[in-house]
Amino acid sequence: LDSRFGLRNPQIKKASRFHKGIDLNYSCGGNNDLGSPILATHDGIASIDNDPKGGEGRSVTITATNGKIRTRYFHLQSINISEGDIISESDEIGKMGGCGYGKDDTYTSHLHYEIQININNEWVSIDPTMGEGDDVKDVIDPQKMIDSGCWENFINLKDAKIISNKLEQ
């Protein structure tokens, strides 16, 4: 886990002030995992942005069929699926990259990963580790959230440390 969810970069101009996901680089840093497979973390319908422009670069969004949970995968080197594809948990959706702002090598290769919940028709980012740690093993499983319906618990959640800055109370 390279970069955590939450406030960051206050001293860097044009940098994100609130990181809405986590950055993962699973081969000890650097570009040694460039091109590694990226797998979907839950079932859903794919939306694709295959344009490397913008800070996110090439990206995939997978929205659960219940319309309540989605995950976002940024900075991909390539995308293996098409707009509107039905995706199953563990399907390979793309390859790890470092793309952004129109270039394939803007960043060191990593995956920016977000989990969002639809609350009152607004997508709200939640901390993928629920504030529990700095290791990939601490990342929550969105498929379990979908299957159990526990996403509903976030609507009444008062703990602002795991909700994006839009819902601070």
Short mmCIF file of C-alpha atoms in Angstrom, two decimals:
data_model
loop_
_atom_site.label_atom_id
_atom_site.label_comp_id
_atom_site.label_asym_id
_atom_site.label_seq_id
_atom_site.Cartn_x
_atom_site.Cartn_y
_atom_site.Cartn_z
CA LEU A 1 0.00 0.00 0.00
CA ASP A 2 1.86 3.06 -1.27
CA SER A 3 -0.55 5.89 -0.55
CA ARG A 4 -3.44 5.88 1.88
CA PHE A 5 -6.96 7.31 1.77
CA GLY A 6 -7.52 10.80 3.15
CA LEU A 7 -5.87 14.19 3.51
CA ARG A 8 -2.46 14.63 1.89
CA ASN A 9 -0.14 16.80 -0.22
CA PRO A 10 -1.02 20.21 1.24
CA GLN A 11 2.38 21.59 0.20
CA ILE A 12 2.28 20.46 -3.47
CA LYS A 13 0.55 22.74 -5.97
CA LYS A 14 -2.10 21.04 -8.13
CA ALA A 15 -1.83 17.85 -6.07
CA SER A 16 -4.86 16.11 -4.67
CA ARG A 17 -5.70 17.45 -1.21
CA PHE A 18 -7.91 14.49 -0.41
CA HIS A 19 -6.91 11.10 -1.77
CA LYS A 20 -10.16 9.20 -2.41
CA GLY A 21 -8.59 5.79 -2.74
CA ILE A 22 -5.41 3.85 -2.10
CA ASP A 23 -2.39 3.34 -4.32
CA LEU A 24 -1.10 -0.20 -4.66
CA ASN A 25 2.24 -1.37 -5.98
CA TYR A 26 2.58 -5.03 -5.19
CA SER A 27 6.11 -5.82 -6.27
CA CYS A 28 8.18 -3.73 -3.84
CA GLY A 29 7.99 -0.43 -5.69
CA GLY A 30 9.42 0.96 -8.87
CA ASN A 31 8.23 -0.09 -12.32
CA ASN A 32 9.05 -3.79 -11.89
CA ASP A 33 5.32 -4.63 -11.88
CA LEU A 34 4.45 -2.62 -15.00
CA GLY A 35 1.98 -4.72 -17.00
CA SER A 36 0.89 -6.90 -14.08
CA PRO A 37 -2.73 -8.07 -14.30
CA ILE A 38 -5.44 -6.04 -12.54
CA LEU A 39 -8.42 -8.11 -11.36
CA ALA A 40 -11.96 -6.96 -10.64
CA THR A 41 -12.86 -7.05 -6.96
CA HIS A 42 -16.59 -7.64 -7.52
CA ASP A 43 -19.30 -8.43 -10.08
CA GLY A 44 -20.80 -5.58 -12.08
CA ILE A 45 -20.98 -3.60 -15.30
CA ALA A 46 -17.87 -1.95 -16.77
CA SER A 47 -17.41 1.66 -17.79
CA ILE A 48 -14.20 2.45 -19.64
CA ASP A 49 -12.12 5.61 -20.12
CA ASN A 50 -9.33 4.58 -22.48
CA ASP A 51 -7.99 8.13 -22.83
CA PRO A 52 -4.71 8.73 -20.99
CA LYS A 53 -5.50 12.45 -20.55
CA GLY A 54 -6.33 13.73 -17.09
CA GLY A 55 -4.78 12.75 -13.79
CA GLU A 56 -6.45 9.34 -13.72
CA GLY A 57 -5.14 8.15 -17.05
CA ARG A 58 -6.77 5.04 -18.51
CA SER A 59 -9.41 3.82 -16.11
CA VAL A 60 -12.13 1.27 -15.48
CA THR A 61 -15.16 1.69 -13.25
CA ILE A 62 -17.21 -1.35 -12.25
CA THR A 63 -20.69 -0.66 -10.90
CA ALA A 64 -22.60 -3.38 -9.06
CA THR A 65 -25.95 -4.24 -10.62
CA ASN A 66 -27.68 -2.92 -7.48
CA GLY A 67 -26.31 0.55 -8.39
CA LYS A 68 -25.10 1.08 -4.82
CA ILE A 69 -21.38 0.19 -4.96
CA ARG A 70 -18.70 0.81 -7.53
CA THR A 71 -14.94 0.44 -7.73
CA ARG A 72 -12.52 2.51 -9.79
CA TYR A 73 -9.14 1.44 -11.17
CA PHE A 74 -6.81 4.24 -12.46
CA HIS A 75 -3.47 4.62 -14.30
CA LEU A 76 -3.83 1.43 -16.36
CA GLN A 77 -1.30 0.55 -19.05
CA SER A 78 -4.03 -1.17 -21.05
CA ILE A 79 -7.66 -2.22 -20.69
CA ASN A 80 -8.80 -5.76 -21.57
CA ILE A 81 -12.57 -5.24 -21.45
CA SER A 82 -15.16 -3.13 -23.28
CA GLU A 83 -17.76 -0.56 -22.28
CA GLY A 84 -20.84 -2.27 -20.85
CA ASP A 85 -19.23 -5.69 -20.35
CA ILE A 86 -20.62 -7.80 -17.53
CA ILE A 87 -17.68 -8.41 -15.20
CA SER A 88 -17.24 -11.15 -12.61
CA GLU A 89 -15.10 -10.90 -9.50
CA SER A 90 -11.48 -11.89 -10.39
CA ASP A 91 -11.83 -11.16 -14.13
CA GLU A 92 -8.70 -9.53 -15.51
CA ILE A 93 -9.77 -6.01 -16.51
CA GLY A 94 -6.43 -4.49 -17.49
CA LYS A 95 -2.71 -4.14 -16.86
CA MET A 96 -0.95 -2.03 -14.24
CA GLY A 97 0.56 1.16 -15.56
CA GLY A 98 1.57 4.67 -14.66
CA CYS A 99 -0.48 6.58 -17.19
CA GLY A 100 -1.89 10.06 -16.69
CA TYR A 101 -1.94 13.56 -18.17
CA GLY A 102 -1.63 12.16 -21.70
CA LYS A 103 1.50 10.08 -21.14
CA ASP A 104 1.98 6.38 -20.42
CA ASP A 105 4.81 7.00 -17.94
CA THR A 106 3.65 10.01 -15.92
CA TYR A 107 3.78 7.98 -12.69
CA THR A 108 5.73 5.03 -11.39
CA SER A 109 3.53 2.01 -12.10
CA HIS A 110 0.81 1.52 -9.51
CA LEU A 111 -2.92 1.00 -9.22
CA HIS A 112 -5.11 3.72 -7.75
CA TYR A 113 -8.11 1.84 -6.32
CA GLU A 114 -11.33 3.36 -4.99
CA ILE A 115 -14.52 2.00 -3.46
CA GLN A 116 -17.55 4.26 -3.68
CA ILE A 117 -21.07 3.99 -2.33
CA ASN A 118 -24.11 5.71 -3.81
CA ILE A 119 -25.70 7.81 -1.06
CA ASN A 120 -28.65 9.98 -2.12
CA ASN A 121 -27.57 9.72 -5.80
CA GLU A 122 -24.03 10.92 -5.07
CA TRP A 123 -20.98 8.67 -5.28
CA VAL A 124 -19.07 8.93 -2.01
CA SER A 125 -15.60 7.43 -1.58
CA ILE A 126 -14.94 5.28 1.46
CA ASP A 127 -11.61 4.19 2.86
CA PRO A 128 -10.91 0.79 1.24
CA THR A 129 -9.13 -0.31 4.44
CA MET A 130 -11.80 1.13 6.76
CA GLY A 131 -8.97 2.86 8.62
CA GLU A 132 -7.58 -0.49 9.70
CA GLY A 133 -4.08 -0.55 8.30
CA ASP A 134 -1.38 -0.14 5.71
CA ASP A 135 -1.41 -3.60 4.17
CA VAL A 136 -3.27 -5.05 1.20
CA LYS A 137 -4.74 -7.68 3.54
CA ASP A 138 -6.63 -4.82 5.23
CA VAL A 139 -8.58 -3.89 2.07
CA ILE A 140 -12.28 -4.70 2.44
CA ASP A 141 -14.02 -6.98 -0.05
CA PRO A 142 -16.68 -5.10 -2.06
CA GLN A 143 -18.27 -8.38 -3.24
CA LYS A 144 -18.98 -9.30 0.39
CA MET A 145 -20.51 -5.83 0.89
CA ILE A 146 -22.77 -6.40 -2.13
CA ASP A 147 -23.74 -9.94 -1.13
CA SER A 148 -24.51 -9.03 2.48
CA GLY A 149 -26.15 -5.65 1.82
CA CYS A 150 -23.89 -4.09 4.47
CA TRP A 151 -23.35 -1.04 2.22
CA GLU A 152 -26.59 0.27 3.76
CA ASN A 153 -24.75 0.73 7.06
CA PHE A 154 -22.66 3.50 5.53
CA ILE A 155 -25.67 5.74 5.05
CA ASN A 156 -25.91 6.26 8.81
CA LEU A 157 -22.19 6.19 9.46
CA LYS A 158 -20.92 8.99 11.69
CA ASP A 159 -17.21 8.15 11.65
CA ALA A 160 -15.82 10.78 9.24
CA LYS A 161 -12.35 9.19 9.15
CA ILE A 162 -13.57 6.59 6.65
CA ILE A 163 -15.86 8.78 4.55
CA SER A 164 -14.72 11.25 1.94
CA ASN A 165 -14.47 14.88 2.96
CA LYS A 166 -17.91 15.56 1.45
CA LEU A 167 -19.60 13.90 4.40
CA GLU A 168 -17.51 15.14 7.31
CA GLN A 169 -19.75 15.82 10.29
#
